Amino acid sequence: MTPSITDSAVKAAIAAVVSESASADEKIQMLIEIAQGFQKKPKTAQDLRNAVSLYYQAYQMCGEEFPLLKARAQVGMSGTLQAIPDVSTQLLIQAKVGYEEALPTLQRLASPSEVAEAQMNFGLVLQSLVPYNLARITDSIQAYHEALRVFIWQDYPQEYAILYNNIAIAYLSMPLASEREYLRQGLAVQSFETALKHINLIEHPREYAMLQNNLGNALQYLVSSHPVENNLRAIVAYDEALKVRNSKDTPLEYANTISNKANALFNLPDDPENPENGNLKNLLQARAYYQQALEIFTKHQQMEQAEIVAKALQDVQLEIGHRA
C-alpha cells in the first residue's frame, strides 16, 4: 500500500519532523507518535487515513536499519486500517499482511505485552475476514489464545475479557454441521463463563456487562433439550449486565441488552412450572423493553437496530393480541 499524503496537517507534521536536528530513529519515532495521536482520538475518518500516511512514512524511513520501529509502524498501520469506518476487504487484507510481516520481528525484539497486543488485533482482523472466506476462524482463535499467554486476568483484566469475548463469538461463527451445532455453542458459553470467573462487577464493570450480555445471547440460542432453563439463565445474565448498563450513561448498550432480554421473555412462560398458562405477563414486559429500545435506537440514529426492534415489537403486539 502506498498512501497518498494530501492532508495539510500530515504534510506539516512530516516537514516538522524532517527539519528536526534529530537522528533517523528519533525522527521515525516522532512520526509514529504523531500517527498514534491521529489513531487514538480520531475526529473523522480522515484522521485515520492521516495516521496511515504517517505510519507509512515512518515505515519507509526505517529501511532495514531499524527493524523494531519498522514492525511497529506496520502494526500501527494495520490497526488503523482496521478502524476505518466501513472498512473494505482490501484494507483488511492489507492489515492482515502487515501483522503477518511484523509479528516475527516483534516476537524477536519487542516486549511480550506488545507482541500480545498485536496478536489480539491480528486475531480480530482474521475474524473480520472470515465472512468473506479470506481467513480461517481457527487461525483467529489461535491468535487470541497466543495473546492470552500474556494477557492473564491478574495483570490485564480488560484484554483478558475482550479476548475471551472474541473467542466465544468466534466459536459461534464456526461453520459446523447441524448435529454439531451444540458443540460450538457450548464452547462459546464456556468461554464467557471462564472469563466471568475472574471479571467481576465491582472492579471491571464495563467488561463484566459485555460478557454477561453476550453470555445471555449464547444461552438464549443454545441448542438444547432445556430451552426454558436456558432462557431463565439468559435472563439472569441480562439482569447482571443491567446492573451496569443504564439509559443515561450507556444508552446504546442498555438498549441492546433490554432488547435481548425482551427476545428471551418472548419465549418464556410466565410460570415455568406450568407453561400451559401462557406468557402474557412476559409478553407485556417484552413489549415495554422493545418500546424503550426502539426509542433509544431511533434517538441515536441507529436505524438498523431500530428496524430490527420495530419488527420484534410488531410480533409481540400480535402475540399479545392473540392472548387477550
GROMACS .gro file of N, CA and C in nm, residues 202-316:
model
  345
  202ILE      N    1  -1.756  -0.523   4.038
  202ILE     CA    2  -1.700  -0.408   4.111
  202ILE      C    3  -1.575  -0.354   4.043
  203GLU      N    4  -1.484  -0.442   4.008
  203GLU     CA    5  -1.355  -0.397   3.956
  203GLU      C    6  -1.355  -0.372   3.805
  204HIS      N    7  -1.438  -0.445   3.732
  204HIS     CA    8  -1.436  -0.434   3.586
  204HIS      C    9  -1.579  -0.427   3.533
  205PRO      N   10  -1.654  -0.324   3.569
  205PRO     CA   11  -1.798  -0.323   3.536
  205PRO      C   12  -1.829  -0.328   3.387
  206ARG      N   13  -1.754  -0.254   3.307
  206ARG     CA   14  -1.784  -0.249   3.164
  206ARG      C   15  -1.763  -0.386   3.099
  207GLU      N   16  -1.649  -0.448   3.130
  207GLU     CA   17  -1.620  -0.579   3.072
  207GLU      C   18  -1.718  -0.684   3.126
  208TYR      N   19  -1.752  -0.671   3.254
  208TYR     CA   20  -1.848  -0.762   3.316
  208TYR      C   21  -1.982  -0.757   3.243
  209ALA      N   22  -2.029  -0.636   3.216
  209ALA     CA   23  -2.157  -0.620   3.147
  209ALA      C   24  -2.151  -0.676   3.005
  210MET      N   25  -2.042  -0.652   2.936
  210MET     CA   26  -2.026  -0.704   2.800
  210MET      C   27  -2.034  -0.856   2.799
  211LEU      N   28  -1.960  -0.919   2.891
  211LEU     CA   29  -1.958  -1.065   2.896
  211LEU      C   30  -2.094  -1.122   2.935
  212GLN      N   31  -2.160  -1.059   3.033
  212GLN     CA   32  -2.291  -1.110   3.076
  212GLN      C   33  -2.395  -1.095   2.964
  213ASN      N   34  -2.393  -0.983   2.895
  213ASN     CA   35  -2.487  -0.964   2.785
  213ASN      C   36  -2.467  -1.070   2.677
  214ASN      N   37  -2.343  -1.094   2.641
  214ASN     CA   38  -2.316  -1.190   2.535
  214ASN      C   39  -2.335  -1.334   2.581
  215LEU      N   40  -2.312  -1.359   2.710
  215LEU     CA   41  -2.345  -1.491   2.765
  215LEU      C   42  -2.495  -1.515   2.754
  216GLY      N   43  -2.573  -1.412   2.788
  216GLY     CA   44  -2.718  -1.425   2.774
  216GLY      C   45  -2.759  -1.460   2.633
  217ASN      N   46  -2.697  -1.395   2.535
  217ASN     CA   47  -2.728  -1.425   2.395
  217ASN      C   48  -2.694  -1.569   2.360
  218ALA      N   49  -2.576  -1.613   2.405
  218ALA     CA   50  -2.534  -1.750   2.374
  218ALA      C   51  -2.629  -1.852   2.438
  219LEU      N   52  -2.669  -1.826   2.562
  219LEU     CA   53  -2.760  -1.918   2.631
  219LEU      C   54  -2.897  -1.920   2.565
  220GLN      N   55  -2.943  -1.803   2.524
  220GLN     CA   56  -3.077  -1.793   2.467
  220GLN      C   57  -3.091  -1.875   2.339
  221TYR      N   58  -2.984  -1.881   2.261
  221TYR     CA   59  -2.993  -1.951   2.133
  221TYR      C   60  -2.920  -2.085   2.135
  222LEU      N   61  -2.888  -2.132   2.255
  222LEU     CA   62  -2.820  -2.260   2.270
  222LEU      C   63  -2.912  -2.375   2.230
  223VAL      N   64  -2.863  -2.460   2.141
  223VAL     CA   65  -2.940  -2.578   2.101
  223VAL      C   66  -2.941  -2.674   2.219
  224SER      N   67  -3.061  -2.701   2.272
  224SER     CA   68  -3.069  -2.780   2.394
  224SER      C   69  -3.208  -2.839   2.408
  225SER      N   70  -3.215  -2.943   2.487
  225SER     CA   71  -3.346  -3.001   2.520
  225SER      C   72  -3.409  -2.930   2.639
  226HIS      N   73  -3.342  -2.825   2.689
  226HIS     CA   74  -3.393  -2.749   2.804
  226HIS      C   75  -3.401  -2.600   2.771
  227PRO      N   76  -3.481  -2.561   2.672
  227PRO     CA   77  -3.483  -2.420   2.631
  227PRO      C   78  -3.533  -2.326   2.740
  228VAL      N   79  -3.629  -2.369   2.821
  228VAL     CA   80  -3.680  -2.281   2.926
  228VAL      C   81  -3.571  -2.253   3.028
  229GLU      N   82  -3.500  -2.356   3.067
  229GLU     CA   83  -3.390  -2.338   3.163
  229GLU      C   84  -3.283  -2.244   3.107
  230ASN      N   85  -3.252  -2.260   2.980
  230ASN     CA   86  -3.151  -2.174   2.918
  230ASN      C   87  -3.199  -2.029   2.913
  231ASN      N   88  -3.327  -2.010   2.883
  231ASN     CA   89  -3.380  -1.873   2.880
  231ASN      C   90  -3.380  -1.810   3.019
  232LEU      N   91  -3.408  -1.890   3.120
  232LEU     CA   92  -3.402  -1.837   3.257
  232LEU      C   93  -3.259  -1.796   3.293
  233ARG      N   94  -3.163  -1.877   3.252
  233ARG     CA   95  -3.022  -1.842   3.276
  233ARG      C   96  -2.985  -1.717   3.196
  234ALA      N   97  -3.039  -1.704   3.076
  234ALA     CA   98  -3.011  -1.586   2.994
  234ALA      C   99  -3.066  -1.460   3.062
  235ILE      N  100  -3.187  -1.470   3.118
  235ILE     CA  101  -3.247  -1.355   3.188
  235ILE      C  102  -3.158  -1.312   3.304
  236VAL      N  103  -3.106  -1.409   3.377
  236VAL     CA  104  -3.016  -1.376   3.490
  236VAL      C  105  -2.893  -1.302   3.439
  237ALA      N  106  -2.837  -1.348   3.327
  237ALA     CA  107  -2.718  -1.284   3.270
  237ALA      C  108  -2.750  -1.141   3.225
  238TYR      N  109  -2.864  -1.122   3.159
  238TYR     CA  110  -2.901  -0.987   3.116
  238TYR      C  111  -2.921  -0.895   3.237
  239ASP      N  112  -2.982  -0.948   3.341
  239ASP     CA  113  -3.002  -0.866   3.462
  239ASP      C  114  -2.869  -0.826   3.525
  240GLU      N  115  -2.771  -0.915   3.517
  240GLU     CA  116  -2.638  -0.880   3.566
  240GLU      C  117  -2.578  -0.767   3.482
  241ALA      N  118  -2.594  -0.775   3.351
  241ALA     CA  119  -2.544  -0.669   3.263
  241ALA      C  120  -2.613  -0.537   3.293
  242LEU      N  121  -2.741  -0.544   3.326
  242LEU     CA  122  -2.819  -0.422   3.353
  242LEU      C  123  -2.786  -0.359   3.488
  243LYS      N  124  -2.706  -0.426   3.568
  243LYS     CA  125  -2.654  -0.362   3.689
  243LYS      C  126  -2.552  -0.254   3.654
  244VAL      N  127  -2.500  -0.263   3.532
  244VAL     CA  128  -2.401  -0.166   3.484
  244VAL      C  129  -2.462  -0.074   3.379
  245ARG      N  130  -2.531  -0.133   3.285
  245ARG     CA  131  -2.583  -0.057   3.171
  245ARG      C  132  -2.714   0.012   3.209
  246ASN      N  133  -2.724   0.140   3.175
  246ASN     CA  134  -2.848   0.214   3.202
  246ASN      C  135  -2.872   0.314   3.090
  247SER      N  136  -2.993   0.366   3.086
  247SER     CA  137  -3.033   0.452   2.974
  247SER      C  138  -2.963   0.587   2.975
  248LYS      N  139  -2.912   0.629   3.089
  248LYS     CA  140  -2.848   0.760   3.099
  248LYS      C  141  -2.701   0.755   3.057
  249ASP      N  142  -2.626   0.662   3.116
  249ASP     CA  143  -2.481   0.660   3.095
  249ASP      C  144  -2.438   0.579   2.974
  250THR      N  145  -2.509   0.471   2.946
  250THR     CA  146  -2.472   0.382   2.834
  250THR      C  147  -2.599   0.347   2.755
  251PRO      N  148  -2.660   0.445   2.692
  251PRO     CA  149  -2.792   0.421   2.631
  251PRO      C  150  -2.794   0.312   2.524
  252LEU      N  151  -2.694   0.309   2.436
  252LEU     CA  152  -2.698   0.210   2.328
  252LEU      C  153  -2.673   0.070   2.381
  253GLU      N  154  -2.579   0.057   2.475
  253GLU     CA  155  -2.555  -0.074   2.536
  253GLU      C  156  -2.678  -0.120   2.614
  254TYR      N  157  -2.740  -0.025   2.683
  254TYR     CA  158  -2.862  -0.056   2.758
  254TYR      C  159  -2.973  -0.103   2.664
  255ALA      N  160  -2.992  -0.030   2.554
  255ALA     CA  161  -3.096  -0.068   2.458
  255ALA      C  162  -3.069  -0.205   2.399
  256ASN      N  163  -2.944  -0.234   2.375
  256ASN     CA  164  -2.906  -0.364   2.321
  256ASN      C  165  -2.943  -0.476   2.419
  257THR      N  166  -2.912  -0.454   2.547
  257THR     CA  167  -2.938  -0.559   2.646
  257THR      C  168  -3.088  -0.577   2.672
  258ILE      N  169  -3.163  -0.467   2.681
  258ILE     CA  170  -3.306  -0.485   2.709
  258ILE      C  171  -3.379  -0.546   2.589
  259SER      N  172  -3.331  -0.518   2.469
  259SER     CA  173  -3.395  -0.584   2.353
  259SER      C  174  -3.359  -0.733   2.351
  260ASN      N  175  -3.237  -0.766   2.392
  260ASN     CA  176  -3.201  -0.908   2.404
  260ASN      C  177  -3.285  -0.977   2.510
  261LYS      N  178  -3.303  -0.909   2.623
  261LYS     CA  179  -3.385  -0.966   2.731
  261LYS      C  180  -3.529  -0.983   2.684
  262ALA      N  181  -3.578  -0.887   2.608
  262ALA     CA  182  -3.714  -0.898   2.554
  262ALA      C  183  -3.728  -1.021   2.464
  263ASN      N  184  -3.625  -1.048   2.385
  263ASN     CA  185  -3.628  -1.168   2.300
  263ASN      C  186  -3.644  -1.294   2.383
  264ALA      N  187  -3.573  -1.298   2.496
  264ALA     CA  188  -3.582  -1.416   2.584
  264ALA      C  189  -3.720  -1.424   2.649
  265LEU      N  190  -3.772  -1.311   2.694
  265LEU     CA  191  -3.904  -1.309   2.759
  265LEU      C  192  -4.014  -1.353   2.662
  266PHE      N  193  -3.997  -1.319   2.536
  266PHE     CA  194  -4.096  -1.353   2.433
  266PHE      C  195  -4.125  -1.503   2.432
  267ASN      N  196  -4.021  -1.582   2.459
  267ASN     CA  197  -4.034  -1.728   2.450
  267ASN      C  198  -4.038  -1.797   2.586
  268LEU      N  199  -4.058  -1.719   2.691
  268LEU     CA  200  -4.052  -1.775   2.826
  268LEU      C  201  -4.190  -1.775   2.891
  269PRO      N  202  -4.237  -1.891   2.938
  269PRO     CA  203  -4.367  -1.893   3.007
  269PRO      C  204  -4.361  -1.814   3.138
  270ASP      N  205  -4.474  -1.754   3.175
  270ASP     CA  206  -4.478  -1.677   3.300
  270ASP      C  207  -4.444  -1.766   3.419
  271ASP      N  208  -4.493  -1.888   3.416
  271ASP     CA  209  -4.465  -1.984   3.522
  271ASP      C  210  -4.402  -2.108   3.459
  272PRO      N  211  -4.270  -2.119   3.468
  272PRO     CA  212  -4.203  -2.234   3.403
  272PRO      C  213  -4.255  -2.369   3.451
  273GLU      N  214  -4.310  -2.373   3.573
  273GLU     CA  215  -4.364  -2.498   3.624
  273GLU      C  216  -4.498  -2.533   3.559
  274ASN      N  217  -4.564  -2.430   3.508
  274ASN     CA  218  -4.695  -2.451   3.444
  274ASN      C  219  -4.701  -2.375   3.312
  275PRO      N  220  -4.624  -2.420   3.214
  275PRO     CA  221  -4.615  -2.346   3.087
  275PRO      C  222  -4.748  -2.335   3.013
  276GLU      N  223  -4.841  -2.425   3.045
  276GLU     CA  224  -4.970  -2.422   2.975
  276GLU      C  225  -5.050  -2.295   3.007
  277ASN      N  226  -5.009  -2.223   3.112
  277ASN     CA  227  -5.079  -2.100   3.149
  277ASN      C  228  -5.038  -1.980   3.063
  278GLY      N  229  -4.943  -2.001   2.972
  278GLY     CA  230  -4.907  -1.895   2.879
  278GLY      C  231  -4.801  -1.799   2.932
  279ASN      N  232  -4.783  -1.689   2.860
  279ASN     CA  233  -4.677  -1.594   2.898
  279ASN      C  234  -4.718  -1.449   2.871
  280LEU      N  235  -4.844  -1.416   2.898
  280LEU     CA  236  -4.890  -1.280   2.873
  280LEU      C  237  -4.809  -1.177   2.952
  281LYS      N  238  -4.779  -1.208   3.077
  281LYS     CA  239  -4.701  -1.115   3.160
  281LYS      C  240  -4.564  -1.088   3.098
  282ASN      N  241  -4.498  -1.193   3.055
  282ASN     CA  242  -4.366  -1.176   2.994
  282ASN      C  243  -4.375  -1.103   2.859
  283LEU      N  244  -4.482  -1.128   2.785
  283LEU     CA  245  -4.500  -1.058   2.658
  283LEU      C  246  -4.519  -0.908   2.681
  284LEU      N  247  -4.593  -0.873   2.784
  284LEU     CA  248  -4.613  -0.731   2.815
  284LEU      C  249  -4.481  -0.665   2.856
  285GLN      N  250  -4.402  -0.738   2.934
  285GLN     CA  251  -4.271  -0.685   2.973
  285GLN      C  252  -4.179  -0.672   2.851
  286ALA      N  253  -4.185  -0.772   2.763
  286ALA     CA  254  -4.105  -0.766   2.640
  286ALA      C  255  -4.145  -0.645   2.556
  287ARG      N  256  -4.275  -0.621   2.545
  287ARG     CA  257  -4.321  -0.505   2.468
  287ARG      C  258  -4.266  -0.375   2.525
  288ALA      N  259  -4.268  -0.362   2.657
  288ALA     CA  260  -4.217  -0.241   2.720
  288ALA      C  261  -4.068  -0.223   2.690
  289TYR      N  262  -3.993  -0.333   2.695
  289TYR     CA  263  -3.850  -0.325   2.664
  289TYR      C  264  -3.827  -0.287   2.518
  290TYR      N  265  -3.901  -0.350   2.428
  290TYR     CA  266  -3.886  -0.318   2.286
  290TYR      C  267  -3.918  -0.171   2.259
  291GLN      N  268  -4.023  -0.121   2.322
  291GLN     CA  269  -4.061   0.019   2.301
  291GLN      C  270  -3.950   0.113   2.348
  292GLN      N  271  -3.893   0.082   2.463
  292GLN     CA  272  -3.785   0.166   2.516
  292GLN      C  273  -3.660   0.157   2.428
  293ALA      N  274  -3.627   0.036   2.385
  293ALA     CA  275  -3.509   0.018   2.300
  293ALA      C  276  -3.528   0.090   2.166
  294LEU      N  277  -3.648   0.080   2.110
  294LEU     CA  278  -3.676   0.146   1.982
  294LEU      C  279  -3.659   0.297   1.995
  295GLU      N  280  -3.706   0.352   2.103
  295GLU     CA  281  -3.693   0.496   2.126
  295GLU      C  282  -3.545   0.537   2.134
  296ILE      N  283  -3.466   0.458   2.204
  296ILE     CA  284  -3.324   0.491   2.219
  296ILE      C  285  -3.250   0.477   2.086
  297PHE      N  286  -3.271   0.366   2.017
  297PHE     CA  287  -3.202   0.346   1.889
  297PHE      C  288  -3.240   0.454   1.788
  298THR      N  289  -3.366   0.492   1.787
  298THR     CA  290  -3.410   0.597   1.694
  298THR      C  291  -3.348   0.731   1.730
  299LYS      N  292  -3.347   0.762   1.858
  299LYS     CA  293  -3.289   0.888   1.904
  299LYS      C  294  -3.142   0.900   1.865
  300HIS      N  295  -3.072   0.788   1.871
  300HIS     CA  296  -2.928   0.788   1.842
  300HIS      C  297  -2.899   0.749   1.697
  301GLN      N  298  -3.003   0.747   1.615
  301GLN     CA  299  -2.990   0.724   1.471
  301GLN      C  300  -2.924   0.590   1.437
  302GLN      N  301  -2.953   0.492   1.520
  302GLN     CA  302  -2.907   0.355   1.492
  302GLN      C  303  -3.021   0.283   1.419
  303MET      N  304  -3.034   0.315   1.292
  303MET     CA  305  -3.155   0.277   1.219
  303MET      C  306  -3.165   0.126   1.193
  304GLU      N  307  -3.052   0.061   1.175
  304GLU     CA  308  -3.058  -0.084   1.152
  304GLU      C  309  -3.112  -0.156   1.275
  305GLN      N  310  -3.059  -0.119   1.393
  305GLN     CA  311  -3.110  -0.180   1.516
  305GLN      C  312  -3.255  -0.141   1.540
  306ALA      N  313  -3.289  -0.016   1.507
  306ALA     CA  314  -3.426   0.031   1.527
  306ALA      C  315  -3.524  -0.051   1.442
  307GLU      N  316  -3.485  -0.082   1.319
  307GLU     CA  317  -3.573  -0.161   1.231
  307GLU      C  318  -3.594  -0.302   1.286
  308ILE      N  319  -3.487  -0.362   1.338
  308ILE     CA  320  -3.498  -0.497   1.394
  308ILE      C  321  -3.593  -0.497   1.514
  309VAL      N  322  -3.576  -0.397   1.601
  309VAL     CA  323  -3.659  -0.390   1.721
  309VAL      C  324  -3.804  -0.357   1.683
  310ALA      N  325  -3.823  -0.272   1.583
  310ALA     CA  326  -3.959  -0.238   1.540
  310ALA      C  327  -4.032  -0.363   1.490
  311LYS      N  328  -3.961  -0.449   1.418
  311LYS     CA  329  -4.022  -0.575   1.370
  311LYS      C  330  -4.056  -0.665   1.489
  312ALA      N  331  -3.965  -0.674   1.586
  312ALA     CA  332  -3.992  -0.755   1.705
  312ALA      C  333  -4.111  -0.700   1.782
  313LEU      N  334  -4.123  -0.568   1.786
  313LEU     CA  335  -4.236  -0.505   1.855
  313LEU      C  336  -4.368  -0.540   1.787
  314GLN      N  337  -4.368  -0.541   1.656
  314GLN     CA  338  -4.489  -0.583   1.582
  314GLN      C  339  -4.526  -0.727   1.617
  315ASP      N  340  -4.425  -0.813   1.621
  315ASP     CA  341  -4.450  -0.955   1.651
  315ASP      C  342  -4.508  -0.973   1.791
  316VAL      N  343  -4.453  -0.900   1.887
  316VAL     CA  344  -4.502  -0.916   2.024
  316VAL      C  345  -4.643  -0.858   2.038
   0.00000   0.00000   0.00000
